[in-house]
Protein backbone atom coordinates (compact mmCIF):
# COMPACT_ATOMS: atom_id res chain seq x y z
CA UNK A 1 0.00 0.00 0.00
CA UNK A 2 2.83 2.42 0.85
CA UNK A 3 4.45 1.76 -2.53
CA UNK A 4 1.13 2.45 -4.23
CA UNK A 5 0.68 5.74 -2.36
CA UNK A 6 4.26 6.77 -3.15
CA UNK A 7 3.76 6.03 -6.85
CA UNK A 8 0.49 7.98 -6.97
CA UNK A 9 1.99 10.96 -5.14
CA UNK A 10 4.92 11.02 -7.57
CA UNK A 11 2.59 10.74 -10.54
CA UNK A 12 0.34 13.65 -9.57
CA UNK A 13 2.78 16.03 -7.87
CA UNK A 14 4.37 17.85 -10.81
CA UNK A 15 1.60 20.27 -11.94
CA UNK A 16 0.87 21.26 -8.36
CA UNK A 17 4.51 22.09 -7.68
CA UNK A 18 4.51 24.63 -10.52
CA UNK A 19 1.47 26.39 -9.05
CA UNK A 20 2.94 26.19 -5.54
CA UNK A 21 6.14 27.87 -6.75
CA UNK A 22 4.30 30.71 -8.50
CA UNK A 23 2.00 31.17 -5.51
CA UNK A 24 4.94 31.35 -3.15
CA UNK A 25 6.71 33.94 -5.30
CA UNK A 26 3.51 36.01 -5.49
CA UNK A 27 3.09 35.81 -1.70
CA UNK A 28 6.67 37.01 -1.14
CA UNK A 29 6.26 39.87 -3.62
CA UNK A 30 3.01 41.01 -2.03
CA UNK A 31 4.61 41.00 1.43
CA UNK A 32 7.64 42.94 0.20
CA UNK A 33 5.66 45.56 -1.73
CA UNK A 34 2.62 46.06 0.48
CA UNK A 35 1.82 49.50 -0.92
CA UNK A 36 1.70 48.46 -4.57
CA UNK A 37 -2.05 48.14 -5.12
CA UNK A 38 -1.71 46.73 -8.63
CA UNK A 39 0.37 43.86 -7.28
CA UNK A 40 -2.21 43.21 -4.57
CA UNK A 41 -4.96 43.07 -7.18
CA UNK A 42 -2.96 40.74 -9.43
CA UNK A 43 -2.28 38.45 -6.48
CA UNK A 44 -5.96 38.34 -5.57
CA UNK A 45 -6.88 37.47 -9.15
CA UNK A 46 -4.13 34.85 -9.28
CA UNK A 47 -5.38 33.18 -6.11
CA UNK A 48 -8.94 32.94 -7.40
CA UNK A 49 -7.92 31.60 -10.82
CA UNK A 50 -5.20 29.21 -9.64
CA UNK A 51 -7.24 27.71 -6.79
CA UNK A 52 -10.15 27.13 -9.19
CA UNK A 53 -7.91 25.58 -11.84
CA UNK A 54 -6.37 23.22 -9.30
CA UNK A 55 -9.82 22.00 -8.28
CA UNK A 56 -10.74 21.47 -11.94
CA UNK A 57 -7.45 19.65 -12.56
CA UNK A 58 -8.01 17.47 -9.49
CA UNK A 59 -11.50 16.62 -10.69
CA UNK A 60 -10.11 15.66 -14.08
CA UNK A 61 -7.52 13.36 -12.48
CA UNK A 62 -10.29 11.49 -10.66
CA UNK A 63 -12.35 11.34 -13.84
CA UNK A 64 -9.33 10.16 -15.83
CA UNK A 65 -8.77 7.24 -13.48
CA UNK A 66 -12.28 5.83 -13.83
CA UNK A 67 -13.37 6.90 -17.31
CA UNK A 68 -10.23 6.52 -19.44
CA UNK A 69 -7.60 3.83 -19.92
CA UNK A 70 -4.70 6.20 -19.15
CA UNK A 71 -4.29 4.65 -15.70
CA UNK A 72 -5.15 1.08 -16.67
CA UNK A 73 -2.04 -0.22 -14.89
CA UNK A 74 -3.81 0.38 -11.57
CA UNK A 75 -6.66 -1.88 -12.68
CA UNK A 76 -4.25 -4.82 -12.73
CA UNK A 77 -3.10 -4.65 -9.13
CA UNK A 78 -4.78 -6.28 -6.15
CA UNK A 79 -6.49 -3.17 -4.74
CA UNK A 80 -10.06 -2.30 -5.72
CA UNK A 81 -10.69 0.58 -8.13
CA UNK A 82 -12.73 2.42 -5.51
CA UNK A 83 -9.94 2.12 -2.95
CA UNK A 84 -7.41 3.56 -5.40
CA UNK A 85 -9.87 6.30 -6.38
CA UNK A 86 -10.22 7.30 -2.72
CA UNK A 87 -6.44 7.27 -2.21
CA UNK A 88 -6.04 9.58 -5.21
CA UNK A 89 -8.77 11.82 -3.78
CA UNK A 90 -6.97 12.02 -0.41
CA UNK A 91 -3.68 12.88 -2.14
CA UNK A 92 -5.37 15.62 -4.18
CA UNK A 93 -7.05 16.94 -1.04
CA UNK A 94 -3.63 17.25 0.62
CA UNK A 95 -2.22 19.06 -2.44
CA UNK A 96 -5.07 21.57 -2.56
CA UNK A 97 -4.96 22.03 1.22
CA UNK A 98 -1.21 22.68 1.04
CA UNK A 99 -1.77 25.37 -1.57
CA UNK A 100 -4.25 27.06 0.77
CA UNK A 101 -1.44 27.52 3.32
CA UNK A 102 0.74 29.11 0.65
CA UNK A 103 -1.65 31.88 -0.37
CA UNK A 104 -3.48 32.73 2.84
CA UNK A 105 -2.85 33.77 6.43
CA UNK A 106 -3.42 30.85 8.78
CA UNK A 107 -6.40 31.13 11.14
CA UNK A 108 -7.60 27.94 12.81
CA UNK A 109 -11.32 28.38 12.05
CA UNK A 110 -10.66 29.30 8.40
CA UNK A 111 -8.31 26.33 8.02
CA UNK A 112 -10.96 24.01 9.45
CA UNK A 113 -13.58 25.38 7.05
CA UNK A 114 -11.26 24.90 4.08
CA UNK A 115 -10.40 21.33 5.05
CA UNK A 116 -14.05 20.36 5.45
CA UNK A 117 -14.93 21.95 2.09
CA UNK A 118 -12.18 19.98 0.33
CA UNK A 119 -13.17 16.71 1.98
CA UNK A 120 -16.84 17.09 1.12
CA UNK A 121 -16.08 18.09 -2.47
CA UNK A 122 -13.80 15.17 -3.17
CA UNK A 123 -16.08 12.59 -1.56
CA UNK A 124 -18.98 14.08 -3.54
CA UNK A 125 -16.95 13.82 -6.74
CA UNK A 126 -15.86 10.23 -6.03
CA UNK A 127 -19.43 9.17 -5.23
CA UNK A 128 -20.85 10.66 -8.41
CA UNK A 129 -18.03 9.38 -10.61
CA UNK A 130 -18.35 5.84 -9.29
CA UNK A 131 -22.15 5.88 -9.51
CA UNK A 132 -22.27 7.03 -13.13
CA UNK A 133 -19.43 4.69 -14.17
CA UNK A 134 -22.07 1.97 -13.96
CA UNK A 135 -23.68 3.32 -17.16
CA UNK A 136 -23.05 1.18 -20.23
CA UNK A 137 -21.99 4.30 -22.17
CA UNK A 138 -18.95 6.14 -20.75
CA UNK A 139 -19.97 9.27 -22.64
CA UNK A 140 -23.41 9.25 -21.05
CA UNK A 141 -21.85 8.55 -17.66
CA UNK A 142 -19.33 11.39 -17.93
CA UNK A 143 -21.92 13.88 -19.19
CA UNK A 144 -24.29 12.86 -16.39
CA UNK A 145 -21.49 13.30 -13.87
CA UNK A 146 -20.61 16.82 -15.06
CA UNK A 147 -24.25 17.92 -15.21
CA UNK A 148 -25.06 16.48 -11.77
CA UNK A 149 -21.95 17.89 -10.09
CA UNK A 150 -22.42 21.41 -11.47
CA UNK A 151 -26.16 21.38 -10.76
CA UNK A 152 -25.50 20.15 -7.22
CA UNK A 153 -22.98 22.90 -6.48
CA UNK A 154 -25.21 25.61 -7.94
CA UNK A 155 -28.28 24.33 -6.07
CA UNK A 156 -26.44 24.32 -2.74
CA UNK A 157 -25.32 27.91 -3.27
CA UNK A 158 -28.85 29.00 -4.16
CA UNK A 159 -30.26 27.26 -1.08
CA UNK A 160 -27.71 29.05 1.09
CA UNK A 161 -28.58 32.42 -0.46
CA UNK A 162 -32.30 31.72 -0.09
CA UNK A 163 -31.90 31.03 3.63
CA UNK A 164 -29.61 33.97 4.41
CA UNK A 165 -30.57 36.49 1.72
CA UNK A 166 -31.60 39.11 4.29
CA UNK A 167 -28.27 38.92 6.13
CA UNK A 168 -26.01 39.02 3.09
CA UNK A 169 -28.11 40.74 0.37
CA UNK A 170 -25.42 42.57 -1.67
CA UNK A 171 -22.63 42.04 0.88
CA UNK A 172 -21.12 38.97 -0.75
CA UNK A 173 -19.46 37.69 -3.89
CA UNK A 174 -18.74 34.25 -5.31
CA UNK A 175 -15.04 33.45 -5.08
CA UNK A 176 -12.21 33.81 -2.60
CA UNK A 177 -10.76 37.21 -1.73
CA UNK A 178 -7.64 38.43 0.03
CA UNK A 179 -9.16 41.82 0.90
CA UNK A 180 -8.49 42.70 4.53
CA UNK A 181 -12.13 43.21 5.65
CA UNK A 182 -13.51 40.19 3.75
CA UNK A 183 -14.18 36.74 5.24
CA UNK A 184 -14.55 33.51 3.31
CA UNK A 185 -16.91 30.60 3.85
CA UNK A 186 -17.52 27.52 1.71
CA UNK A 187 -20.70 25.84 0.49
CA UNK A 188 -19.23 22.50 -0.48
CA UNK A 189 -16.20 23.71 -2.49
CA UNK A 190 -17.81 26.96 -3.64
CA UNK A 191 -16.02 29.88 -1.93
CA UNK A 192 -18.18 32.82 -0.87
CA UNK A 193 -16.66 36.09 0.26
CA UNK A 194 -18.68 37.99 2.85
CA UNK A 195 -18.51 41.69 3.72
CA UNK A 196 -20.49 41.49 6.95
CA UNK A 197 -19.95 42.08 10.66
CA UNK A 198 -18.26 39.42 12.76
CA UNK A 199 -21.41 38.06 14.44
CA UNK A 200 -23.13 37.55 11.08
CA UNK A 201 -20.00 35.93 9.70
CA UNK A 202 -19.84 33.48 12.61
CA UNK A 203 -23.50 32.54 12.13
CA UNK A 204 -23.07 31.92 8.41
CA UNK A 205 -19.75 30.10 8.76
CA UNK A 206 -21.14 27.75 11.41
CA UNK A 207 -24.09 26.98 9.16
CA UNK A 208 -21.81 26.30 6.20
CA UNK A 209 -19.58 23.97 8.24
CA UNK A 210 -22.59 22.11 9.64
CA UNK A 211 -24.08 21.82 6.16
CA UNK A 212 -20.80 20.51 4.76
CA UNK A 213 -20.43 17.97 7.58
CA UNK A 214 -23.92 16.64 6.81
CA UNK A 215 -22.98 16.35 3.13
CA UNK A 216 -19.77 14.58 4.08
CA UNK A 217 -21.71 12.00 6.11
CA UNK A 218 -24.32 11.56 3.37
CA UNK A 219 -21.81 10.92 0.59
CA UNK A 220 -19.72 8.66 2.81
CA UNK A 221 -22.79 6.50 3.40
CA UNK A 222 -23.54 6.63 -0.34
CA UNK A 223 -20.05 5.31 -1.07
CA UNK A 224 -20.59 2.44 1.35
CA UNK A 225 -23.78 1.56 -0.53
CA UNK A 226 -22.48 1.90 -4.10
CA UNK A 227 -19.10 0.20 -3.52
CA UNK A 228 -20.73 -3.16 -4.31
CA UNK A 229 -21.93 -2.00 -7.72
CA UNK A 230 -20.70 -4.43 -10.39
CA UNK A 231 -19.04 -2.41 -13.13
CA UNK A 232 -17.84 -3.71 -16.46
CA UNK A 233 -14.30 -2.34 -16.39
GROMACS .gro file of C-alpha atoms in nm:
model
  233
    1UNK     CA    1   0.000   0.000   0.000
    2UNK     CA    2   0.283   0.242   0.085
    3UNK     CA    3   0.445   0.176  -0.253
    4UNK     CA    4   0.113   0.245  -0.423
    5UNK     CA    5   0.068   0.574  -0.236
    6UNK     CA    6   0.426   0.677  -0.315
    7UNK     CA    7   0.376   0.603  -0.685
    8UNK     CA    8   0.049   0.798  -0.697
    9UNK     CA    9   0.199   1.096  -0.514
   10UNK     CA   10   0.492   1.102  -0.757
   11UNK     CA   11   0.259   1.074  -1.054
   12UNK     CA   12   0.034   1.365  -0.957
   13UNK     CA   13   0.278   1.603  -0.787
   14UNK     CA   14   0.437   1.785  -1.081
   15UNK     CA   15   0.160   2.027  -1.194
   16UNK     CA   16   0.087   2.126  -0.836
   17UNK     CA   17   0.451   2.209  -0.768
   18UNK     CA   18   0.451   2.463  -1.052
   19UNK     CA   19   0.147   2.639  -0.905
   20UNK     CA   20   0.294   2.619  -0.554
   21UNK     CA   21   0.614   2.787  -0.675
   22UNK     CA   22   0.430   3.071  -0.850
   23UNK     CA   23   0.200   3.117  -0.551
   24UNK     CA   24   0.494   3.135  -0.315
   25UNK     CA   25   0.671   3.394  -0.530
   26UNK     CA   26   0.351   3.601  -0.549
   27UNK     CA   27   0.309   3.581  -0.170
   28UNK     CA   28   0.667   3.701  -0.114
   29UNK     CA   29   0.626   3.987  -0.362
   30UNK     CA   30   0.301   4.101  -0.203
   31UNK     CA   31   0.461   4.100   0.143
   32UNK     CA   32   0.764   4.294   0.020
   33UNK     CA   33   0.566   4.556  -0.173
   34UNK     CA   34   0.262   4.606   0.048
   35UNK     CA   35   0.182   4.950  -0.092
   36UNK     CA   36   0.170   4.846  -0.457
   37UNK     CA   37  -0.205   4.814  -0.512
   38UNK     CA   38  -0.171   4.673  -0.863
   39UNK     CA   39   0.037   4.386  -0.728
   40UNK     CA   40  -0.221   4.321  -0.457
   41UNK     CA   41  -0.496   4.307  -0.718
   42UNK     CA   42  -0.296   4.074  -0.943
   43UNK     CA   43  -0.228   3.845  -0.648
   44UNK     CA   44  -0.596   3.834  -0.557
   45UNK     CA   45  -0.688   3.747  -0.915
   46UNK     CA   46  -0.413   3.485  -0.928
   47UNK     CA   47  -0.538   3.318  -0.611
   48UNK     CA   48  -0.894   3.294  -0.740
   49UNK     CA   49  -0.792   3.160  -1.082
   50UNK     CA   50  -0.520   2.921  -0.964
   51UNK     CA   51  -0.724   2.771  -0.679
   52UNK     CA   52  -1.015   2.713  -0.919
   53UNK     CA   53  -0.791   2.558  -1.184
   54UNK     CA   54  -0.637   2.322  -0.930
   55UNK     CA   55  -0.982   2.200  -0.828
   56UNK     CA   56  -1.074   2.147  -1.194
   57UNK     CA   57  -0.745   1.965  -1.256
   58UNK     CA   58  -0.801   1.747  -0.949
   59UNK     CA   59  -1.150   1.662  -1.069
   60UNK     CA   60  -1.011   1.566  -1.408
   61UNK     CA   61  -0.752   1.336  -1.248
   62UNK     CA   62  -1.029   1.149  -1.066
   63UNK     CA   63  -1.235   1.134  -1.384
   64UNK     CA   64  -0.933   1.016  -1.583
   65UNK     CA   65  -0.877   0.724  -1.348
   66UNK     CA   66  -1.228   0.583  -1.383
   67UNK     CA   67  -1.337   0.690  -1.731
   68UNK     CA   68  -1.023   0.652  -1.944
   69UNK     CA   69  -0.760   0.383  -1.992
   70UNK     CA   70  -0.470   0.620  -1.915
   71UNK     CA   71  -0.429   0.465  -1.570
   72UNK     CA   72  -0.515   0.108  -1.667
   73UNK     CA   73  -0.204  -0.022  -1.489
   74UNK     CA   74  -0.381   0.038  -1.157
   75UNK     CA   75  -0.666  -0.188  -1.268
   76UNK     CA   76  -0.425  -0.482  -1.273
   77UNK     CA   77  -0.310  -0.465  -0.913
   78UNK     CA   78  -0.478  -0.628  -0.615
   79UNK     CA   79  -0.649  -0.317  -0.474
   80UNK     CA   80  -1.006  -0.230  -0.572
   81UNK     CA   81  -1.069   0.058  -0.813
   82UNK     CA   82  -1.273   0.242  -0.551
   83UNK     CA   83  -0.994   0.212  -0.295
   84UNK     CA   84  -0.741   0.356  -0.540
   85UNK     CA   85  -0.987   0.630  -0.638
   86UNK     CA   86  -1.022   0.730  -0.272
   87UNK     CA   87  -0.644   0.727  -0.221
   88UNK     CA   88  -0.604   0.958  -0.521
   89UNK     CA   89  -0.877   1.182  -0.378
   90UNK     CA   90  -0.697   1.202  -0.041
   91UNK     CA   91  -0.368   1.288  -0.214
   92UNK     CA   92  -0.537   1.562  -0.418
   93UNK     CA   93  -0.705   1.694  -0.104
   94UNK     CA   94  -0.363   1.725   0.062
   95UNK     CA   95  -0.222   1.906  -0.244
   96UNK     CA   96  -0.507   2.157  -0.256
   97UNK     CA   97  -0.496   2.203   0.122
   98UNK     CA   98  -0.121   2.268   0.104
   99UNK     CA   99  -0.177   2.537  -0.157
  100UNK     CA  100  -0.425   2.706   0.077
  101UNK     CA  101  -0.144   2.752   0.332
  102UNK     CA  102   0.074   2.911   0.065
  103UNK     CA  103  -0.165   3.188  -0.037
  104UNK     CA  104  -0.348   3.273   0.284
  105UNK     CA  105  -0.285   3.377   0.643
  106UNK     CA  106  -0.342   3.085   0.878
  107UNK     CA  107  -0.640   3.113   1.114
  108UNK     CA  108  -0.760   2.794   1.281
  109UNK     CA  109  -1.132   2.838   1.205
  110UNK     CA  110  -1.066   2.930   0.840
  111UNK     CA  111  -0.831   2.633   0.802
  112UNK     CA  112  -1.096   2.401   0.945
  113UNK     CA  113  -1.358   2.538   0.705
  114UNK     CA  114  -1.126   2.490   0.408
  115UNK     CA  115  -1.040   2.133   0.505
  116UNK     CA  116  -1.405   2.036   0.545
  117UNK     CA  117  -1.493   2.195   0.209
  118UNK     CA  118  -1.218   1.998   0.033
  119UNK     CA  119  -1.317   1.671   0.198
  120UNK     CA  120  -1.684   1.709   0.112
  121UNK     CA  121  -1.608   1.809  -0.247
  122UNK     CA  122  -1.380   1.517  -0.317
  123UNK     CA  123  -1.608   1.259  -0.156
  124UNK     CA  124  -1.898   1.408  -0.354
  125UNK     CA  125  -1.695   1.382  -0.674
  126UNK     CA  126  -1.586   1.023  -0.603
  127UNK     CA  127  -1.943   0.917  -0.523
  128UNK     CA  128  -2.085   1.066  -0.841
  129UNK     CA  129  -1.803   0.938  -1.061
  130UNK     CA  130  -1.835   0.584  -0.929
  131UNK     CA  131  -2.215   0.588  -0.951
  132UNK     CA  132  -2.227   0.703  -1.313
  133UNK     CA  133  -1.943   0.469  -1.417
  134UNK     CA  134  -2.207   0.197  -1.396
  135UNK     CA  135  -2.368   0.332  -1.716
  136UNK     CA  136  -2.305   0.118  -2.023
  137UNK     CA  137  -2.199   0.430  -2.217
  138UNK     CA  138  -1.895   0.614  -2.075
  139UNK     CA  139  -1.997   0.927  -2.264
  140UNK     CA  140  -2.341   0.925  -2.105
  141UNK     CA  141  -2.185   0.855  -1.766
  142UNK     CA  142  -1.933   1.139  -1.793
  143UNK     CA  143  -2.192   1.388  -1.919
  144UNK     CA  144  -2.429   1.286  -1.639
  145UNK     CA  145  -2.149   1.330  -1.387
  146UNK     CA  146  -2.061   1.682  -1.506
  147UNK     CA  147  -2.425   1.792  -1.521
  148UNK     CA  148  -2.506   1.648  -1.177
  149UNK     CA  149  -2.195   1.789  -1.009
  150UNK     CA  150  -2.242   2.141  -1.147
  151UNK     CA  151  -2.616   2.138  -1.076
  152UNK     CA  152  -2.550   2.015  -0.722
  153UNK     CA  153  -2.298   2.290  -0.648
  154UNK     CA  154  -2.521   2.561  -0.794
  155UNK     CA  155  -2.828   2.433  -0.607
  156UNK     CA  156  -2.644   2.432  -0.274
  157UNK     CA  157  -2.532   2.791  -0.327
  158UNK     CA  158  -2.885   2.900  -0.416
  159UNK     CA  159  -3.026   2.726  -0.108
  160UNK     CA  160  -2.771   2.905   0.109
  161UNK     CA  161  -2.858   3.242  -0.046
  162UNK     CA  162  -3.230   3.172  -0.009
  163UNK     CA  163  -3.190   3.103   0.363
  164UNK     CA  164  -2.961   3.397   0.441
  165UNK     CA  165  -3.057   3.649   0.172
  166UNK     CA  166  -3.160   3.911   0.429
  167UNK     CA  167  -2.827   3.892   0.613
  168UNK     CA  168  -2.601   3.902   0.309
  169UNK     CA  169  -2.811   4.074   0.037
  170UNK     CA  170  -2.542   4.257  -0.167
  171UNK     CA  171  -2.263   4.204   0.088
  172UNK     CA  172  -2.112   3.897  -0.075
  173UNK     CA  173  -1.946   3.769  -0.389
  174UNK     CA  174  -1.874   3.425  -0.531
  175UNK     CA  175  -1.504   3.345  -0.508
  176UNK     CA  176  -1.221   3.381  -0.260
  177UNK     CA  177  -1.076   3.721  -0.173
  178UNK     CA  178  -0.764   3.843   0.003
  179UNK     CA  179  -0.916   4.182   0.090
  180UNK     CA  180  -0.849   4.270   0.453
  181UNK     CA  181  -1.213   4.321   0.565
  182UNK     CA  182  -1.351   4.019   0.375
  183UNK     CA  183  -1.418   3.674   0.524
  184UNK     CA  184  -1.455   3.351   0.331
  185UNK     CA  185  -1.691   3.060   0.385
  186UNK     CA  186  -1.752   2.752   0.171
  187UNK     CA  187  -2.070   2.584   0.049
  188UNK     CA  188  -1.923   2.250  -0.048
  189UNK     CA  189  -1.620   2.371  -0.249
  190UNK     CA  190  -1.781   2.696  -0.364
  191UNK     CA  191  -1.602   2.988  -0.193
  192UNK     CA  192  -1.818   3.282  -0.087
  193UNK     CA  193  -1.666   3.609   0.026
  194UNK     CA  194  -1.868   3.799   0.285
  195UNK     CA  195  -1.851   4.169   0.372
  196UNK     CA  196  -2.049   4.149   0.695
  197UNK     CA  197  -1.995   4.208   1.066
  198UNK     CA  198  -1.826   3.942   1.276
  199UNK     CA  199  -2.141   3.806   1.444
  200UNK     CA  200  -2.313   3.755   1.108
  201UNK     CA  201  -2.000   3.593   0.970
  202UNK     CA  202  -1.984   3.348   1.261
  203UNK     CA  203  -2.350   3.254   1.213
  204UNK     CA  204  -2.307   3.192   0.841
  205UNK     CA  205  -1.975   3.010   0.876
  206UNK     CA  206  -2.114   2.775   1.141
  207UNK     CA  207  -2.409   2.698   0.916
  208UNK     CA  208  -2.181   2.630   0.620
  209UNK     CA  209  -1.958   2.397   0.824
  210UNK     CA  210  -2.259   2.211   0.964
  211UNK     CA  211  -2.408   2.182   0.616
  212UNK     CA  212  -2.080   2.051   0.476
  213UNK     CA  213  -2.043   1.797   0.758
  214UNK     CA  214  -2.392   1.664   0.681
  215UNK     CA  215  -2.298   1.635   0.313
  216UNK     CA  216  -1.977   1.458   0.408
  217UNK     CA  217  -2.171   1.200   0.611
  218UNK     CA  218  -2.432   1.156   0.337
  219UNK     CA  219  -2.181   1.092   0.059
  220UNK     CA  220  -1.972   0.866   0.281
  221UNK     CA  221  -2.279   0.650   0.340
  222UNK     CA  222  -2.354   0.663  -0.034
  223UNK     CA  223  -2.005   0.531  -0.107
  224UNK     CA  224  -2.059   0.244   0.135
  225UNK     CA  225  -2.378   0.156  -0.053
  226UNK     CA  226  -2.248   0.190  -0.410
  227UNK     CA  227  -1.910   0.020  -0.352
  228UNK     CA  228  -2.073  -0.316  -0.431
  229UNK     CA  229  -2.193  -0.200  -0.772
  230UNK     CA  230  -2.070  -0.443  -1.039
  231UNK     CA  231  -1.904  -0.241  -1.313
  232UNK     CA  232  -1.784  -0.371  -1.646
  233UNK     CA  233  -1.430  -0.234  -1.639
   0.00000   0.00000   0.00000
